[in-house]
Structures are given as structure tokens and as C-alpha cells.
PDB file of C-alpha atoms in Angstrom:
ATOM      1  CA  LYS A  10       0.005  -0.019  -0.049  1.00  0.00           C
ATOM      2  CA  VAL A  11       1.330   3.421  -0.989  1.00  0.00           C
ATOM      3  CA  GLY A  12       0.307   6.311   1.222  1.00  0.00           C
ATOM      4  CA  LEU A  13       0.450  10.124   0.763  1.00  0.00           C
ATOM      5  CA  LEU A  14       1.264  11.208   4.279  1.00  0.00           C
ATOM      6  CA  GLY A  15      -1.886  12.921   5.587  1.00  0.00           C
ATOM      7  CA  SER A  16      -3.715  12.629   2.227  1.00  0.00           C
ATOM      8  CA  GLY A  17      -4.907   9.038   1.711  1.00  0.00           C
ATOM      9  CA  ALA A  18      -3.531   5.760   0.350  1.00  0.00           C
ATOM     10  CA  SER A  19      -3.685   3.424  -2.647  1.00  0.00           C
ATOM     11  CA  SER A  20      -3.022  -0.309  -2.955  1.00  0.00           C
ATOM     12  CA  THR A  21      -0.666  -1.574  -5.665  1.00  0.00           C
ATOM     13  CA  ASP A  22      -2.028  -4.041  -8.220  1.00  0.00           C
ATOM     14  CA  VAL A  23      -0.342  -7.277  -9.293  1.00  0.00           C
ATOM     15  CA  THR A  24       2.145  -5.406 -11.485  1.00  0.00           C
ATOM     16  CA  GLY A  25       3.125  -3.017  -8.703  1.00  0.00           C
ATOM     17  CA  ARG A  26       1.320  -0.038 -10.198  1.00  0.00           C
ATOM     18  CA  PHE A  27      -0.660   2.535  -8.138  1.00  0.00           C
ATOM     19  CA  ALA A  28      -2.652   5.713  -8.776  1.00  0.00           C
ATOM     20  CA  MET A  29      -3.863   8.564  -6.613  1.00  0.00           C
ATOM     21  CA  ARG A  30      -6.356  10.982  -7.909  1.00  0.00           C
ATOM     22  CA  GLY A  31      -7.952  14.293  -6.984  1.00  0.00           C
ATOM     23  CA  LEU A  32      -4.795  15.875  -5.534  1.00  0.00           C
ATOM     24  CA  MET A  33      -4.344  19.565  -4.996  1.00  0.00           C
ATOM     25  CA  PRO A  34      -1.119  21.107  -6.320  1.00  0.00           C
ATOM     26  CA  GLY A  35       1.795  20.871  -3.836  1.00  0.00           C
ATOM     27  CA  ALA A  36       4.600  18.721  -2.531  1.00  0.00           C
ATOM     28  CA  TYR A  37       3.718  15.202  -1.258  1.00  0.00           C
ATOM     29  CA  GLN A  38       5.615  12.437   0.612  1.00  0.00           C
ATOM     30  CA  LEU A  39       5.032   8.915  -0.611  1.00  0.00           C
ATOM     31  CA  ALA A  40       5.451   6.176   2.024  1.00  0.00           C
ATOM     32  CA  LEU A  41       5.193   2.492   1.427  1.00  0.00           C
ATOM     33  CA  GLN A  42       3.757  -0.149   3.785  1.00  0.00           C
ATOM     34  CA  ASP A  43       3.281  -3.887   3.402  1.00  0.00           C
ATOM     35  CA  TRP A  44      -0.110  -4.558   5.043  1.00  0.00           C
ATOM     36  CA  LYS A  45       0.452  -8.396   4.914  1.00  0.00           C
ATOM     37  CA  GLY A  46       3.525  -7.868   7.097  1.00  0.00           C
ATOM     38  CA  GLY A  47       7.127  -8.948   6.844  1.00  0.00           C
ATOM     39  CA  ARG A  48       8.114  -7.360   3.486  1.00  0.00           C
ATOM     40  CA  ALA A  49      10.973  -4.841   3.728  1.00  0.00           C
ATOM     41  CA  VAL A  50      10.048  -1.448   2.419  1.00  0.00           C
ATOM     42  CA  PRO A  51      12.170   1.757   2.003  1.00  0.00           C
ATOM     43  CA  SER A  52      12.865   3.443   5.300  1.00  0.00           C
ATOM     44  CA  GLU A  53      12.669   6.929   3.690  1.00  0.00           C
ATOM     45  CA  SER A  54       9.612   8.446   1.945  1.00  0.00           C
ATOM     46  CA  THR A  55       9.700   9.662  -1.645  1.00  0.00           C
ATOM     47  CA  GLU A  56       8.905  13.291  -2.315  1.00  0.00           C
ATOM     48  CA  VAL A  57       6.663  14.127  -5.353  1.00  0.00           C
ATOM     49  CA  ARG A  58       5.589  17.562  -6.468  1.00  0.00           C
ATOM     50  CA  VAL A  59       2.178  17.917  -8.169  1.00  0.00           C
ATOM     51  CA  ASP A  60       1.387  21.003 -10.292  1.00  0.00           C
ATOM     52  CA  ASP A  61      -1.359  21.458 -12.947  1.00  0.00           C
ATOM     53  CA  ARG A  62      -0.489  18.230 -14.779  1.00  0.00           C
ATOM     54  CA  ASP A  63      -0.525  14.573 -13.819  1.00  0.00           C
ATOM     55  CA  VAL A  64       2.721  13.028 -12.486  1.00  0.00           C
ATOM     56  CA  ASP A  65       3.398   9.679 -14.138  1.00  0.00           C
ATOM     57  CA  GLY A  66       6.116   7.054 -13.826  1.00  0.00           C
ATOM     58  CA  VAL A  67       6.938   7.523 -10.133  1.00  0.00           C
ATOM     59  CA  ARG A  68       9.227   4.597  -9.283  1.00  0.00           C
ATOM     60  CA  ILE A  69       9.650   3.292  -5.734  1.00  0.00           C
ATOM     61  CA  GLU A  70      12.299   0.598  -5.489  1.00  0.00           C
ATOM     62  CA  LEU A  71      12.111  -2.013  -2.756  1.00  0.00           C
ATOM     63  CA  PRO A  72      15.326  -2.860  -0.939  1.00  0.00           C
ATOM     64  CA  ALA A  73      17.175  -6.143  -1.467  1.00  0.00           C
ATOM     65  CA  THR A  74      16.130  -8.729   1.098  1.00  0.00           C
ATOM     66  CA  GLY A  75      16.938 -12.025   2.798  1.00  0.00           C
ATOM     67  CA  GLY A  76      14.635 -14.533   4.421  1.00  0.00           C
ATOM     68  CA  LEU A  77      14.112 -16.282   7.706  1.00  0.00           C
ATOM     69  CA  ARG A  78      12.322 -19.573   8.326  1.00  0.00           C
ATOM     70  CA  GLY A  79      12.209 -21.919  11.207  1.00  0.00           C
ATOM     71  CA  MET A  80      10.157 -23.933  13.676  1.00  0.00           C
ATOM     72  CA  VAL A  81       8.650 -23.334  17.112  1.00  0.00           C
ATOM     73  CA  ARG A  82       8.807 -26.525  19.203  1.00  0.00           C
ATOM     74  CA  ASP A  83       9.126 -27.756  22.779  1.00  0.00           C
ATOM     75  CA  GLU A  84      12.175 -29.393  24.258  1.00  0.00           C
ATOM     76  CA  GLN A  85      10.740 -32.797  23.364  1.00  0.00           C
ATOM     77  CA  GLY A  86      10.568 -31.888  19.665  1.00  0.00           C
ATOM     78  CA  ARG A  87       6.793 -31.376  19.454  1.00  0.00           C
ATOM     79  CA  PRO A  88       5.557 -28.370  17.480  1.00  0.00           C
ATOM     80  CA  LEU A  89       3.909 -25.523  19.411  1.00  0.00           C
ATOM     81  CA  THR A  90       0.651 -24.107  17.949  1.00  0.00           C
ATOM     82  CA  ARG A  91      -1.039 -20.729  18.322  1.00  0.00           C
ATOM     83  CA  VAL A  92       2.340 -19.014  18.518  1.00  0.00           C
ATOM     84  CA  ARG A  93       3.292 -15.761  16.848  1.00  0.00           C
ATOM     85  CA  VAL A  94       6.924 -15.022  16.125  1.00  0.00           C
ATOM     86  CA  GLN A  95       7.839 -11.306  16.450  1.00  0.00           C
ATOM     87  CA  LEU A  96      10.935  -9.640  15.110  1.00  0.00           C
ATOM     88  CA  SER A  97      12.116  -6.137  16.048  1.00  0.00           C
ATOM     89  CA  ALA A  98      14.893  -3.951  14.685  1.00  0.00           C
ATOM     90  CA  GLY A  99      14.664  -0.219  15.188  1.00  0.00           C
ATOM     91  CA  GLY A 100      11.107   0.787  14.413  1.00  0.00           C
ATOM     92  CA  LEU A 101      10.374  -2.379  12.392  1.00  0.00           C
ATOM     93  CA  MET A 102       8.292  -5.134  13.991  1.00  0.00           C
ATOM     94  CA  PRO A 103       7.323  -7.749  11.417  1.00  0.00           C
ATOM     95  CA  GLY A 104       5.462 -10.781  12.721  1.00  0.00           C
ATOM     96  CA  ALA A 105       4.459 -14.278  11.487  1.00  0.00           C
ATOM     97  CA  SER A 106       2.114 -16.917  12.935  1.00  0.00           C
ATOM     98  CA  ALA A 107       3.385 -20.433  13.261  1.00  0.00           C
ATOM     99  CA  ALA A 108       1.467 -23.032  11.263  1.00  0.00           C
ATOM    100  CA  ASP A 109      -0.039 -26.151  12.880  1.00  0.00           C
ATOM    101  CA  ASP A 110       3.234 -27.990  12.345  1.00  0.00           C
ATOM    102  CA  GLY A 111       5.180 -25.168  14.210  1.00  0.00           C
ATOM    103  CA  THR A 112       6.831 -23.760  11.086  1.00  0.00           C
ATOM    104  CA  PHE A 113       7.057 -20.033  10.354  1.00  0.00           C
ATOM    105  CA  GLU A 114       8.629 -17.961   7.579  1.00  0.00           C
ATOM    106  CA  PHE A 115       9.593 -14.334   6.801  1.00  0.00           C
ATOM    107  CA  PRO A 116      10.288 -14.439   3.038  1.00  0.00           C
ATOM    108  CA  ALA A 117      11.532 -10.833   2.504  1.00  0.00           C
ATOM    109  CA  LEU A 118      13.314  -9.054   5.364  1.00  0.00           C
ATOM    110  CA  ALA A 119      15.763  -6.140   5.212  1.00  0.00           C
ATOM    111  CA  ALA A 120      19.261  -7.182   6.019  1.00  0.00           C
ATOM    112  CA  GLY A 121      20.308  -6.649   9.661  1.00  0.00           C
ATOM    113  CA  SER A 122      20.135  -8.008  13.189  1.00  0.00           C
ATOM    114  CA  TYR A 123      16.706  -8.757  14.686  1.00  0.00           C
ATOM    115  CA  ARG A 124      15.550  -9.452  18.203  1.00  0.00           C
ATOM    116  CA  VAL A 125      13.270 -12.501  18.203  1.00  0.00           C
ATOM    117  CA  THR A 126      10.403 -13.079  20.569  1.00  0.00           C
ATOM    118  CA  ALA A 127       7.521 -15.543  20.480  1.00  0.00           C
ATOM    119  CA  TRP A 128       4.078 -14.971  21.877  1.00  0.00           C
ATOM    120  CA  ARG A 129       1.014 -17.023  22.649  1.00  0.00           C
ATOM    121  CA  GLY A 130      -1.703 -14.408  22.921  1.00  0.00           C
ATOM    122  CA  SER A 131      -0.337 -11.830  25.330  1.00  0.00           C
ATOM    123  CA  GLU A 132       2.129 -14.222  26.856  1.00  0.00           C
ATOM    124  CA  MET A 133       5.786 -14.040  25.823  1.00  0.00           C
ATOM    125  CA  LEU A 134       7.310 -17.478  25.807  1.00  0.00           C
ATOM    126  CA  GLN A 135      10.738 -17.985  27.389  1.00  0.00           C
ATOM    127  CA  ALA A 136      13.107 -19.710  25.015  1.00  0.00           C
ATOM    128  CA  GLN A 137      15.756 -22.302  25.925  1.00  0.00           C
ATOM    129  CA  GLU A 138      19.406 -21.620  25.094  1.00  0.00           C
ATOM    130  CA  GLU A 139      19.173 -23.184  21.599  1.00  0.00           C
ATOM    131  CA  GLY A 140      18.603 -20.569  18.862  1.00  0.00           C
ATOM    132  CA  GLY A 141      19.218 -17.478  20.995  1.00  0.00           C
ATOM    133  CA  SER A 142      17.162 -14.344  21.029  1.00  0.00           C
ATOM    134  CA  THR A 143      18.769 -12.525  18.082  1.00  0.00           C
ATOM    135  CA  VAL A 144      19.271 -13.493  14.485  1.00  0.00           C
ATOM    136  CA  GLU A 145      21.265 -11.961  11.610  1.00  0.00           C
ATOM    137  CA  VAL A 146      19.556 -11.697   8.188  1.00  0.00           C
ATOM    138  CA  THR A 147      21.738 -11.246   5.104  1.00  0.00           C
ATOM    139  CA  VAL A 148      20.707 -10.323   1.525  1.00  0.00           C
ATOM    140  CA  GLY A 149      19.949 -13.258  -0.737  1.00  0.00           C
ATOM    141  CA  THR A 150      20.086 -15.838   2.069  1.00  0.00           C
ATOM    142  CA  MET A 151      17.284 -17.819   3.719  1.00  0.00           C
ATOM    143  CA  THR A 152      18.394 -18.061   7.352  1.00  0.00           C
ATOM    144  CA  ARG A 153      17.208 -21.024   9.534  1.00  0.00           C
ATOM    145  CA  LEU A 154      16.193 -20.457  13.166  1.00  0.00           C
ATOM    146  CA  ASP A 155      14.537 -23.017  15.436  1.00  0.00           C
ATOM    147  CA  LEU A 156      12.995 -21.722  18.658  1.00  0.00           C
ATOM    148  CA  VAL A 157      12.852 -24.235  21.568  1.00  0.00           C
ATOM    149  CA  PHE A 158      10.632 -23.661  24.611  1.00  0.00           C
ATOM    150  CA  ALA A 159       9.693 -25.692  27.688  1.00  0.00           C
ATOM    151  CA  ALA A 160       7.049 -28.344  27.121  1.00  0.00           C
ATOM    152  CA  ALA A 161       3.445 -27.143  27.459  1.00  0.00           C
ATOM    153  CA  ASN A 162       2.196 -30.184  29.369  1.00  0.00           C
ATOM    154  CA  GLY A 163       1.379 -28.727  32.763  1.00  0.00           C
ATOM    155  CA  VAL A 164      -2.058 -29.324  34.436  1.00  0.00           C
ATOM    156  CA  ILE A 165      -4.054 -27.442  37.055  1.00  0.00           C
ATOM    157  CA  ARG A 166      -7.112 -29.052  38.526  1.00  0.00           C
ATOM    158  CA  GLY A 167      -9.831 -27.690  40.794  1.00  0.00           C
ATOM    159  CA  VAL A 168     -13.450 -27.238  41.608  1.00  0.00           C
ATOM    160  CA  VAL A 169     -15.894 -24.378  41.348  1.00  0.00           C
ATOM    161  CA  ARG A 170     -18.370 -23.840  44.190  1.00  0.00           C
ATOM    162  CA  ASP A 171     -21.028 -21.298  45.215  1.00  0.00           C
ATOM    163  CA  GLU A 172     -21.106 -19.336  48.464  1.00  0.00           C
ATOM    164  CA  ASP A 173     -22.848 -22.258  50.272  1.00  0.00           C
ATOM    165  CA  GLY A 174     -20.277 -24.786  49.161  1.00  0.00           C
ATOM    166  CA  GLY A 175     -22.400 -26.346  46.424  1.00  0.00           C
ATOM    167  CA  ALA A 176     -20.833 -27.486  43.148  1.00  0.00           C
ATOM    168  CA  LEU A 177     -21.233 -25.178  40.148  1.00  0.00           C
ATOM    169  CA  ALA A 178     -21.532 -26.757  36.742  1.00  0.00           C
ATOM    170  CA  ASP A 179     -20.899 -24.997  33.447  1.00  0.00           C
ATOM    171  CA  ALA A 180     -18.738 -22.237  34.944  1.00  0.00           C
ATOM    172  CA  PHE A 181     -16.146 -20.802  32.544  1.00  0.00           C
ATOM    173  CA  VAL A 182     -12.626 -21.209  33.872  1.00  0.00           C
ATOM    174  CA  THR A 183      -9.531 -19.607  32.280  1.00  0.00           C
ATOM    175  CA  ALA A 184      -5.856 -19.601  33.284  1.00  0.00           C
ATOM    176  CA  ARG A 185      -3.500 -16.816  32.377  1.00  0.00           C
ATOM    177  CA  ARG A 186       0.207 -17.205  32.952  1.00  0.00           C
ATOM    178  CA  GLU A 187       1.682 -14.533  35.262  1.00  0.00           C
ATOM    179  CA  ALA A 188       4.894 -12.714  34.510  1.00  0.00           C
ATOM    180  CA  GLU A 189       7.929 -13.755  36.544  1.00  0.00           C
ATOM    181  CA  GLY A 190       7.879 -12.278  40.013  1.00  0.00           C
ATOM    182  CA  ALA A 191       4.230 -11.091  39.778  1.00  0.00           C
ATOM    183  CA  SER A 192       3.035  -9.625  43.009  1.00  0.00           C
ATOM    184  CA  ALA A 193      -0.463  -9.124  44.384  1.00  0.00           C
ATOM    185  CA  GLY A 194      -2.841  -7.660  41.906  1.00  0.00           C
ATOM    186  CA  ALA A 195      -2.070 -10.083  39.135  1.00  0.00           C
ATOM    187  CA  ALA A 196      -5.806 -10.655  38.599  1.00  0.00           C
ATOM    188  CA  MET A 197      -6.272  -7.054  37.484  1.00  0.00           C
ATOM    189  CA  ARG A 198      -3.397  -7.208  35.012  1.00  0.00           C
ATOM    190  CA  GLU A 199      -4.190 -10.670  33.612  1.00  0.00           C
ATOM    191  CA  ARG A 200      -7.924 -10.080  33.123  1.00  0.00           C
ATOM    192  CA  TRP A 201      -7.402  -7.778  30.075  1.00  0.00           C
ATOM    193  CA  MET A 202      -4.477  -9.756  28.619  1.00  0.00           C
ATOM    194  CA  SER A 203      -6.260 -12.801  27.158  1.00  0.00           C
ATOM    195  CA  SER A 204      -3.978 -15.719  26.224  1.00  0.00           C
ATOM    196  CA  GLY A 205      -6.313 -16.681  23.413  1.00  0.00           C
ATOM    197  CA  ASP A 206      -7.227 -20.002  25.084  1.00  0.00           C
ATOM    198  CA  ARG A 207     -10.821 -21.094  25.121  1.00  0.00           C
ATOM    199  CA  PRO A 208     -12.363 -21.232  28.587  1.00  0.00           C
ATOM    200  CA  ARG A 209     -12.921 -24.638  30.093  1.00  0.00           C
ATOM    201  CA  LEU A 210     -16.338 -25.537  31.499  1.00  0.00           C
ATOM    202  CA  SER A 211     -16.640 -27.051  34.967  1.00  0.00           C
ATOM    203  CA  GLU A 212     -18.386 -30.452  35.120  1.00  0.00           C
ATOM    204  CA  VAL A 213     -21.624 -31.349  36.890  1.00  0.00           C
ATOM    205  CA  ASP A 214     -19.652 -31.864  40.134  1.00  0.00           C
ATOM    206  CA  GLY A 215     -17.886 -28.546  39.656  1.00  0.00           C
ATOM    207  CA  GLN A 216     -14.561 -30.165  38.754  1.00  0.00           C
ATOM    208  CA  PHE A 217     -12.319 -28.697  36.025  1.00  0.00           C
ATOM    209  CA  THR A 218      -8.981 -29.507  34.419  1.00  0.00           C
ATOM    210  CA  LEU A 219      -6.690 -27.002  32.679  1.00  0.00           C
ATOM    211  CA  SER A 220      -4.078 -28.780  30.556  1.00  0.00           C
ATOM    212  CA  GLY A 221      -1.419 -27.868  28.051  1.00  0.00           C
ATOM    213  CA  LEU A 222       0.092 -25.219  30.330  1.00  0.00           C
ATOM    214  CA  MET A 223       3.634 -23.840  30.205  1.00  0.00           C
ATOM    215  CA  PRO A 224       5.699 -23.934  33.414  1.00  0.00           C
ATOM    216  CA  GLY A 225       4.996 -21.034  35.776  1.00  0.00           C
ATOM    217  CA  ARG A 226       2.313 -19.603  37.961  1.00  0.00           C
ATOM    218  CA  TYR A 227      -1.187 -18.660  36.776  1.00  0.00           C
ATOM    219  CA  THR A 228      -4.123 -16.460  37.625  1.00  0.00           C
ATOM    220  CA  LEU A 229      -7.364 -18.395  37.436  1.00  0.00           C
ATOM    221  CA  LEU A 230     -10.696 -16.729  36.661  1.00  0.00           C
ATOM    222  CA  ALA A 231     -14.076 -18.521  36.998  1.00  0.00           C
ATOM    223  CA  GLN A 232     -17.230 -16.870  35.702  1.00  0.00           C
ATOM    224  CA  ARG A 233     -20.802 -18.204  35.659  1.00  0.00           C
ATOM    225  CA  ARG A 234     -23.862 -17.413  33.547  1.00  0.00           C
ATOM    226  CA  GLY A 235     -26.051 -14.874  35.301  1.00  0.00           C
ATOM    227  CA  GLY A 236     -23.065 -13.068  36.804  1.00  0.00           C
ATOM    228  CA  GLY A 237     -20.503 -13.772  39.501  1.00  0.00           C
ATOM    229  CA  GLU A 238     -16.886 -14.673  39.404  1.00  0.00           C
ATOM    230  CA  ALA A 239     -13.884 -15.805  41.457  1.00  0.00           C
ATOM    231  CA  THR A 240     -10.121 -15.395  40.978  1.00  0.00           C
ATOM    232  CA  HIS A 241      -7.113 -17.192  42.441  1.00  0.00           C
ATOM    233  CA  GLU A 242      -3.678 -15.773  41.893  1.00  0.00           C
ATOM    234  CA  HIS A 243      -0.187 -17.433  41.884  1.00  0.00           C
ATOM    235  CA  VAL A 244      -1.415 -20.949  41.195  1.00  0.00           C
ATOM    236  CA  ALA A 245       1.501 -23.265  40.335  1.00  0.00           C
ATOM    237  CA  VAL A 246       1.280 -25.937  37.729  1.00  0.00           C
ATOM    238  CA  GLY A 247       0.274 -29.233  39.395  1.00  0.00           C
ATOM    239  CA  GLU A 248      -1.835 -27.583  42.157  1.00  0.00           C
ATOM    240  CA  THR A 249      -5.476 -28.281  42.903  1.00  0.00           C
ATOM    241  CA  VAL A 250      -7.580 -25.266  43.899  1.00  0.00           C
ATOM    242  CA  THR A 251     -11.112 -24.310  44.922  1.00  0.00           C
ATOM    243  CA  LEU A 252     -12.788 -21.288  43.280  1.00  0.00           C
ATOM    244  CA  THR A 253     -15.757 -19.924  45.193  1.00  0.00           C
ATOM    245  CA  ILE A 254     -18.186 -17.664  43.399  1.00  0.00           C
ATOM    246  CA  ALA A 255     -20.142 -15.525  45.824  1.00  0.00           C
ATOM    247  CA  ALA A 256     -23.672 -14.142  45.184  1.00  0.00           C
ATOM    248  CA  VAL A 257     -23.799 -11.078  42.934  1.00  0.00           C
ATOM    249  CA  GLY A 258     -25.222  -7.694  43.821  1.00  0.00           C
ATOM    250  CA  ARG A 259     -26.511  -4.559  42.138  1.00  0.00           C
ATOM    251  CA  ILE A 260     -25.518  -0.898  42.075  1.00  0.00           C
ATOM    252  CA  ALA A 261     -28.080   1.633  40.854  1.00  0.00           C
ATOM    253  CA  GLY A 262     -28.934   5.255  41.247  1.00  0.00           C
ATOM    254  CA  ARG A 263     -29.947   8.546  39.629  1.00  0.00           C
ATOM    255  CA  VAL A 264     -28.006  11.416  38.107  1.00  0.00           C
ATOM    256  CA  VAL A 265     -29.303  14.953  38.877  1.00  0.00           C
ATOM    257  CA  LEU A 266     -28.089  18.439  37.989  1.00  0.00           C
ATOM    258  CA  PRO A 267     -27.399  21.273  40.434  1.00  0.00           C
ATOM    259  CA  GLY A 268     -30.543  23.295  40.862  1.00  0.00           C
ATOM    260  CA  GLY A 269     -32.798  20.499  39.591  1.00  0.00           C
ATOM    261  CA  GLY A 270     -33.413  18.495  36.468  1.00  0.00           C
ATOM    262  CA  VAL A 271     -31.447  15.626  34.936  1.00  0.00           C
ATOM    263  CA  PRO A 272     -29.028  15.326  31.952  1.00  0.00           C
ATOM    264  CA  GLU A 273     -30.618  14.187  28.748  1.00  0.00           C
ATOM    265  CA  GLU A 274     -27.655  11.891  28.033  1.00  0.00           C
ATOM    266  CA  PHE A 275     -24.912  10.506  30.266  1.00  0.00           C
ATOM    267  CA  THR A 276     -22.471   7.624  30.651  1.00  0.00           C
ATOM    268  CA  VAL A 277     -21.906   5.645  33.892  1.00  0.00           C
ATOM    269  CA  SER A 278     -19.059   3.253  34.511  1.00  0.00           C
ATOM    270  CA  VAL A 279     -18.029   1.083  37.458  1.00  0.00           C
ATOM    271  CA  ARG A 280     -14.583  -0.398  38.010  1.00  0.00           C
ATOM    272  CA  ASP A 281     -13.033  -2.531  40.709  1.00  0.00           C
ATOM    273  CA  PRO A 282      -9.380  -1.572  40.724  1.00  0.00           C
ATOM    274  CA  VAL A 283      -8.339  -4.711  42.586  1.00  0.00           C
ATOM    275  CA  SER A 284      -9.947  -7.400  40.371  1.00  0.00           C
ATOM    276  CA  GLY A 285     -10.086  -5.259  37.200  1.00  0.00           C
ATOM    277  CA  PHE A 286     -13.776  -5.945  36.708  1.00  0.00           C
ATOM    278  CA  ARG A 287     -15.474  -3.081  34.863  1.00  0.00           C
ATOM    279  CA  ARG A 288     -18.764  -2.163  33.190  1.00  0.00           C
ATOM    280  CA  SER A 289     -19.960   0.883  31.317  1.00  0.00           C
ATOM    281  CA  ASP A 290     -23.352   2.000  30.040  1.00  0.00           C
ATOM    282  CA  SER A 291     -24.737   4.955  28.096  1.00  0.00           C
ATOM    283  CA  ASN A 292     -28.149   6.357  28.966  1.00  0.00           C
ATOM    284  CA  PHE A 293     -30.431   8.594  26.956  1.00  0.00           C
ATOM    285  CA  ARG A 294     -33.638  10.182  28.296  1.00  0.00           C
ATOM    286  CA  SER A 295     -33.727   7.796  31.240  1.00  0.00           C
ATOM    287  CA  ASP A 296     -34.867  10.492  33.686  1.00  0.00           C
ATOM    288  CA  GLY A 297     -31.393  10.208  35.160  1.00  0.00           C
ATOM    289  CA  THR A 298     -31.784   6.617  36.383  1.00  0.00           C
ATOM    290  CA  TRP A 299     -29.131   3.937  35.792  1.00  0.00           C
ATOM    291  CA  GLY A 300     -28.116   0.502  37.192  1.00  0.00           C
ATOM    292  CA  PHE A 301     -25.747  -2.409  36.982  1.00  0.00           C
ATOM    293  CA  ALA A 302     -26.979  -5.852  37.938  1.00  0.00           C
ATOM    294  CA  GLU A 303     -25.065  -9.070  38.535  1.00  0.00           C
ATOM    295  CA  LEU A 304     -21.934  -7.405  39.926  1.00  0.00           C
ATOM    296  CA  PRO A 305     -19.428  -9.401  42.063  1.00  0.00           C
ATOM    297  CA  ALA A 306     -18.614  -8.017  45.466  1.00  0.00           C
ATOM    298  CA  GLY A 307     -15.940  -5.340  45.593  1.00  0.00           C
ATOM    299  CA  ASN A 308     -15.005  -1.779  46.175  1.00  0.00           C
ATOM    300  CA  TYR A 309     -15.978   0.081  43.004  1.00  0.00           C
ATOM    301  CA  GLU A 310     -14.988   3.389  41.512  1.00  0.00           C
ATOM    302  CA  LEU A 311     -18.097   4.955  40.027  1.00  0.00           C
ATOM    303  CA  GLU A 312     -17.795   7.641  37.248  1.00  0.00           C
ATOM    304  CA  VAL A 313     -20.537   9.640  35.657  1.00  0.00           C
ATOM    305  CA  SER A 314     -19.952  11.796  32.562  1.00  0.00           C
ATOM    306  CA  ALA A 315     -22.406  14.147  30.812  1.00  0.00           C
ATOM    307  CA  ALA A 316     -22.196  17.279  28.759  1.00  0.00           C
ATOM    308  CA  GLU A 317     -23.033  19.214  31.933  1.00  0.00           C
ATOM    309  CA  GLY A 318     -20.158  17.763  33.996  1.00  0.00           C
ATOM    310  CA  PHE A 319     -18.338  14.893  35.595  1.00  0.00           C
ATOM    311  CA  GLN A 320     -18.659  13.158  38.955  1.00  0.00           C
ATOM    312  CA  LYS A 321     -16.720  10.390  40.694  1.00  0.00           C
ATOM    313  CA  ARG A 322     -17.234   8.494  43.902  1.00  0.00           C
ATOM    314  CA  SER A 323     -16.478   5.161  45.657  1.00  0.00           C
ATOM    315  CA  VAL A 324     -19.116   2.493  46.288  1.00  0.00           C
ATOM    316  CA  ALA A 325     -18.617  -0.596  48.415  1.00  0.00           C
ATOM    317  CA  LEU A 326     -20.754  -3.645  47.292  1.00  0.00           C
ATOM    318  CA  ALA A 327     -21.110  -6.718  49.538  1.00  0.00           C
ATOM    319  CA  ALA A 328     -21.891 -10.174  48.242  1.00  0.00           C
ATOM    320  CA  GLY A 329     -25.637 -10.631  47.517  1.00  0.00           C
TER     321      GLY A 329
END
């Protein structure tokens, strides 16, 4: 894709040609970007001056490139799936997703040294010594790089219960790997950094099994239909835990204006800074009333925003 900085863009066709129409006279900077990712493009833009006649034959030459291909596997030689390999060099950050057999390829990279990282969702995988964390790409050469990680065969088991100790079936349970040395508050950080894994459902007796986990500690989150959730931080692979989902509650109220009346339109949000739970709702001609049902217990920060002003306060909500 060829872009006029600040003035639109045009995609190249199969022959590499592009056209931009309806331009006012003046000087323009042409910048090139590969939307598919990984293809090296010129680091400098091309200046073109447009007057009262069309400008034809603008030529943008792509730099010479090299390639990189390899495999993402565990220490037992098994391919890892759902992994994205990310390269970085200066401001460039090309990425490629590993196929089901663990292979990946960057067919056209600019020559140079790249830092290599691998990600599963928001989780950066920690590589073994083999392969290293940097790779050198040279023009006209396809470089081979295999990335080896610890085996993803860990298991965490547990049970989901309600506030009375009864088993909860069909609760959604997810596990998100914590960063090394994570302290209290991991639940808030991990909630919004999905690993991309599908939630597991608890069985009729509330039991669940989370498998295929990398070594480390995890934050577990259990949620049930109709509201309610429970978290458990710093759970090590191999542990068995109990997640207790307490009864939900409700926060509701009314927004009024100084001197009387209500705003025609306003937005209300609630957020628990400890767990990271949040909800937001816009209201129009509701006579100022608002409400959030099915909220887990917590100490919430409540914010109201309208054209007439802004208000903030804290609200404690007990279970049930």
C-alpha cells in the first residue's frame, strides 16, 4: 500500500502499479507499507511535487532482502501451535504466525540484526538456550532459526463452588500465565491480557482440568452465567484449587443536575481496581436513572460523565 502522508492511500496491483487522484497542487511524501507484514520497504519516503498536470512514472524501489524460516517446538521436539513470532529492529516489527506444524517464515526481510520473541496471545514465551534471542539476516540468504521452549504439558485441577459450598456446573474457567515475580494484583493485570485459550467448563460436580500449560504460575478466573466470578492468583502448575463464586449484587442510582433536572444523556461506569472488573453503560432520556446488575462483590470506583459535567465516587458492594 502506498500512502500520501496525511492525504490518503492506494493499494498496488499485481504489477506493482498504483494511482492517486484528486490531488491539490503541492509537494507530497510517498510512504510504502506492506499490510500483509514482513516485506521490507524503503525506510525513507519519496517526495513528489504535483502541479497542474499529472505526475506519471513515479518509481519506488524495494530494498534487497533476505529470508528467515524456522520452527517453534518444545524441548521434546513437538511443534507448538497458536504461537506468533515477532521480530524487532529499530522501528520495524514484522510478525508471522506459526502453522499447525510449528513452522514459520519471513520471506523478505531487510538485512540486519533482529531481536526474536515468541508470543502465545499476550504471553511471551521464554526460550531455551538453543537458537538465542537474536538473528542476523543477510541479503539473498534464507536463514534457519529453530525456537525451543519448555514443554506445554502442565495441568491445574480444581473445583468451582457457590457461596454455600455447592458445586457449580458450566462455569467458565480460564488460566493466564503470570509474569515472573508477579506480586499481588495479578488478577487485574491478567484479566485484560487474554492468552487466546478457550475457557474450560466445569463439570456437573464443579470439577475442572486446565491442561497444556507452560511452566510457571497462573491467575485463574471462574465466571458463571447470570453473573458472579472468582479469582485465584499465583497458582502453580500441578496444584489443585477451589474457586468460590459468591452471590452477585446490584448498584443503581440517579444522576441529577445542580438546581434540579437531569441530563438528557450521560455515561456511567463502574470499575473494581483490585480485580479489574469493569462495566460501562450509556443512557439517553432515562430520567437520570441507571443501574448495573449481577456485579461481584468489591470496592468500586463509580464515574458519571455528561455534557453538563463529571462526577466520581467510591461504592462498596457486599456479596448478595
